[in-house]
């Protein structure tokens, strides 16, 4: 699978570990940065990740920052993205199954490597359930306000 991953400075370590692990699993991973721990602005990297998924460069996205909150908000500014903040595998599974999430966000200060791997594994292995959820997901891209 083609996966884009991006972070802010607080999550470069977790990002590097996930990039290596995903590569070992055979995924094509685009590391959108940053590469070092210099202070950066999470919206810049959230927007890069959203563009990569929206354009088809990647099938799924993984966004990381200290809490996962800020970067998930940035990713969700793109109307083609449905990024869910997750902290355990059931949320990652349900984000795919019910919401057709095409990106997940996690907080490096809140989620350890083993839990992050479990979330990513659930996210990548779960298909969208379709059916009654299609109507709801469609409304996410076409708000009635």
PDB file of N, CA, C and O in Angstrom, residues 17-47:
ATOM      1  N   UNK A  17      10.425   5.391  13.437  1.00  0.00           N
ATOM      2  CA  UNK A  17      10.191   3.983  13.779  1.00  0.00           C
ATOM      3  C   UNK A  17       9.081   3.382  12.922  1.00  0.00           C
ATOM      4  O   UNK A  17       9.187   2.245  12.463  1.00  0.00           O
ATOM      5  N   UNK A  18       8.002   4.138  12.701  1.00  0.00           N
ATOM      6  CA  UNK A  18       6.890   3.635  11.894  1.00  0.00           C
ATOM      7  C   UNK A  18       7.290   3.509  10.417  1.00  0.00           C
ATOM      8  O   UNK A  18       6.900   2.546   9.749  1.00  0.00           O
ATOM      9  N   UNK A  19       8.069   4.463   9.916  1.00  0.00           N
ATOM     10  CA  UNK A  19       8.532   4.384   8.525  1.00  0.00           C
ATOM     11  C   UNK A  19       9.342   3.111   8.316  1.00  0.00           C
ATOM     12  O   UNK A  19       9.133   2.373   7.342  1.00  0.00           O
ATOM     13  N   UNK A  20      10.250   2.832   9.225  1.00  0.00           N
ATOM     14  CA  UNK A  20      11.077   1.630   9.107  1.00  0.00           C
ATOM     15  C   UNK A  20      10.218   0.374   9.158  1.00  0.00           C
ATOM     16  O   UNK A  20      10.359  -0.529   8.324  1.00  0.00           O
ATOM     17  N   UNK A  21       9.315   0.293  10.125  1.00  0.00           N
ATOM     18  CA  UNK A  21       8.452  -0.872  10.304  1.00  0.00           C
ATOM     19  C   UNK A  21       7.544  -1.083   9.087  1.00  0.00           C
ATOM     20  O   UNK A  21       7.423  -2.202   8.588  1.00  0.00           O
ATOM     21  N   UNK A  22       6.938  -0.005   8.596  1.00  0.00           N
ATOM     22  CA  UNK A  22       6.060  -0.123   7.434  1.00  0.00           C
ATOM     23  C   UNK A  22       6.832  -0.575   6.200  1.00  0.00           C
ATOM     24  O   UNK A  22       6.341  -1.372   5.400  1.00  0.00           O
ATOM     25  N   UNK A  23       8.045  -0.090   6.041  1.00  0.00           N
ATOM     26  CA  UNK A  23       8.891  -0.529   4.945  1.00  0.00           C
ATOM     27  C   UNK A  23       9.223  -2.002   5.044  1.00  0.00           C
ATOM     28  O   UNK A  23       9.204  -2.720   4.039  1.00  0.00           O
ATOM     29  N   UNK A  24       9.506  -2.464   6.261  1.00  0.00           N
ATOM     30  CA  UNK A  24       9.790  -3.886   6.470  1.00  0.00           C
ATOM     31  C   UNK A  24       8.585  -4.752   6.125  1.00  0.00           C
ATOM     32  O   UNK A  24       8.741  -5.904   5.718  1.00  0.00           O
ATOM     33  N   UNK A  25       7.386  -4.201   6.286  1.00  0.00           N
ATOM     34  CA  UNK A  25       6.161  -4.931   5.941  1.00  0.00           C
ATOM     35  C   UNK A  25       5.875  -4.900   4.438  1.00  0.00           C
ATOM     36  O   UNK A  25       4.922  -5.529   3.977  1.00  0.00           O
ATOM     37  N   UNK A  26       6.675  -4.137   3.686  1.00  0.00           N
ATOM     38  CA  UNK A  26       6.512  -4.097   2.241  1.00  0.00           C
ATOM     39  C   UNK A  26       5.692  -2.943   1.703  1.00  0.00           C
ATOM     40  O   UNK A  26       5.385  -2.901   0.510  1.00  0.00           O
ATOM     41  N   UNK A  27       5.330  -2.001   2.554  1.00  0.00           N
ATOM     42  CA  UNK A  27       4.564  -0.843   2.088  1.00  0.00           C
ATOM     43  C   UNK A  27       5.487   0.177   1.430  1.00  0.00           C
ATOM     44  O   UNK A  27       6.669   0.282   1.771  1.00  0.00           O
ATOM     45  N   UNK A  28       4.936   0.937   0.511  1.00  0.00           N
ATOM     46  CA  UNK A  28       5.638   2.048  -0.135  1.00  0.00           C
ATOM     47  C   UNK A  28       5.334   3.292   0.699  1.00  0.00           C
ATOM     48  O   UNK A  28       4.210   3.796   0.680  1.00  0.00           O
ATOM     49  N   UNK A  29       6.320   3.775   1.452  1.00  0.00           N
ATOM     50  CA  UNK A  29       6.090   4.848   2.417  1.00  0.00           C
ATOM     51  C   UNK A  29       6.753   6.136   1.949  1.00  0.00           C
ATOM     52  O   UNK A  29       7.955   6.156   1.668  1.00  0.00           O
ATOM     53  N   UNK A  30       5.969   7.200   1.876  1.00  0.00           N
ATOM     54  CA  UNK A  30       6.487   8.537   1.571  1.00  0.00           C
ATOM     55  C   UNK A  30       6.598   9.298   2.883  1.00  0.00           C
ATOM     56  O   UNK A  30       5.583   9.649   3.491  1.00  0.00           O
ATOM     57  N   UNK A  31       7.817   9.532   3.336  1.00  0.00           N
ATOM     58  CA  UNK A  31       8.070  10.296   4.555  1.00  0.00           C
ATOM     59  C   UNK A  31       8.108  11.765   4.160  1.00  0.00           C
ATOM     60  O   UNK A  31       9.051  12.235   3.532  1.00  0.00           O
ATOM     61  N   UNK A  32       7.077  12.509   4.541  1.00  0.00           N
ATOM     62  CA  UNK A  32       6.934  13.902   4.143  1.00  0.00           C
ATOM     63  C   UNK A  32       7.612  14.866   5.111  1.00  0.00           C
ATOM     64  O   UNK A  32       7.483  16.078   4.963  1.00  0.00           O
ATOM     65  N   UNK A  33       8.308  14.335   6.098  1.00  0.00           N
ATOM     66  CA  UNK A  33       9.088  15.163   7.011  1.00  0.00           C
ATOM     67  C   UNK A  33       8.347  15.546   8.264  1.00  0.00           C
ATOM     68  O   UNK A  33       7.206  15.152   8.451  1.00  0.00           O
ATOM     69  N   UNK A  34       9.050  16.283   9.089  1.00  0.00           N
ATOM     70  CA  UNK A  34      10.448  16.694   8.962  1.00  0.00           C
ATOM     71  C   UNK A  34      11.386  15.545   9.316  1.00  0.00           C
ATOM     72  O   UNK A  34      10.963  14.539   9.876  1.00  0.00           O
ATOM     73  N   UNK A  35      12.666  15.717   8.973  1.00  0.00           N
ATOM     74  CA  UNK A  35      13.629  14.642   9.202  1.00  0.00           C
ATOM     75  C   UNK A  35      14.363  14.772  10.528  1.00  0.00           C
ATOM     76  O   UNK A  35      14.876  13.809  11.039  1.00  0.00           O
ATOM     77  N   UNK A  36      14.438  15.960  11.067  1.00  0.00           N
ATOM     78  CA  UNK A  36      15.153  16.178  12.326  1.00  0.00           C
ATOM     79  C   UNK A  36      14.200  16.790  13.344  1.00  0.00           C
ATOM     80  O   UNK A  36      13.040  17.050  13.041  1.00  0.00           O
ATOM     81  N   UNK A  37      14.707  17.031  14.523  1.00  0.00           N
ATOM     82  CA  UNK A  37      13.854  17.526  15.593  1.00  0.00           C
ATOM     83  C   UNK A  37      13.741  19.035  15.684  1.00  0.00           C
ATOM     84  O   UNK A  37      13.315  19.552  16.700  1.00  0.00           O
ATOM     85  N   UNK A  38      14.111  19.786  14.609  1.00  0.00           N
ATOM     86  CA  UNK A  38      13.966  21.243  14.674  1.00  0.00           C
ATOM     87  C   UNK A  38      12.498  21.616  14.796  1.00  0.00           C
ATOM     88  O   UNK A  38      11.625  20.918  14.287  1.00  0.00           O
ATOM     89  N   UNK A  39      12.232  22.700  15.475  1.00  0.00           N
ATOM     90  CA  UNK A  39      10.858  23.135  15.689  1.00  0.00           C
ATOM     91  C   UNK A  39      10.213  23.497  14.355  1.00  0.00           C
ATOM     92  O   UNK A  39      10.776  24.263  13.563  1.00  0.00           O
ATOM     93  N   UNK A  40       9.058  22.915  14.097  1.00  0.00           N
ATOM     94  CA  UNK A  40       8.296  23.179  12.875  1.00  0.00           C
ATOM     95  C   UNK A  40       6.836  23.395  13.249  1.00  0.00           C
ATOM     96  O   UNK A  40       6.414  23.129  14.372  1.00  0.00           O
ATOM     97  N   UNK A  41       6.060  23.848  12.303  1.00  0.00           N
ATOM     98  CA  UNK A  41       4.636  24.080  12.511  1.00  0.00           C
ATOM     99  C   UNK A  41       3.835  22.895  11.964  1.00  0.00           C
ATOM    100  O   UNK A  41       3.885  22.611  10.760  1.00  0.00           O
ATOM    101  N   UNK A  42       3.094  22.218  12.847  1.00  0.00           N
ATOM    102  CA  UNK A  42       2.346  21.027  12.439  1.00  0.00           C
ATOM    103  C   UNK A  42       1.371  21.274  11.291  1.00  0.00           C
ATOM    104  O   UNK A  42       1.175  20.377  10.467  1.00  0.00           O
ATOM    105  N   UNK A  43       0.742  22.459  11.163  1.00  0.00           N
ATOM    106  CA  UNK A  43      -0.176  22.620  10.024  1.00  0.00           C
ATOM    107  C   UNK A  43       0.518  22.419   8.675  1.00  0.00           C
ATOM    108  O   UNK A  43      -0.066  21.838   7.757  1.00  0.00           O
ATOM    109  N   UNK A  44       1.773  22.874   8.565  1.00  0.00           N
ATOM    110  CA  UNK A  44       2.483  22.724   7.293  1.00  0.00           C
ATOM    111  C   UNK A  44       2.588  21.256   6.893  1.00  0.00           C
ATOM    112  O   UNK A  44       2.410  20.901   5.727  1.00  0.00           O
ATOM    113  N   UNK A  45       2.867  20.401   7.848  1.00  0.00           N
ATOM    114  CA  UNK A  45       3.032  18.977   7.558  1.00  0.00           C
ATOM    115  C   UNK A  45       1.689  18.267   7.436  1.00  0.00           C
ATOM    116  O   UNK A  45       1.551  17.325   6.660  1.00  0.00           O
ATOM    117  N   UNK A  46       0.696  18.723   8.166  1.00  0.00           N
ATOM    118  CA  UNK A  46      -0.649  18.184   7.997  1.00  0.00           C
ATOM    119  C   UNK A  46      -1.194  18.470   6.608  1.00  0.00           C
ATOM    120  O   UNK A  46      -1.802  17.614   5.964  1.00  0.00           O
ATOM    121  N   UNK A  47      -0.942  19.700   6.118  1.00  0.00           N
ATOM    122  CA  UNK A  47      -1.394  20.065   4.772  1.00  0.00           C
ATOM    123  C   UNK A  47      -0.667  19.241   3.709  1.00  0.00           C
ATOM    124  O   UNK A  47      -1.271  18.822   2.721  1.00  0.00           O
TER     125      UNK A  47
END
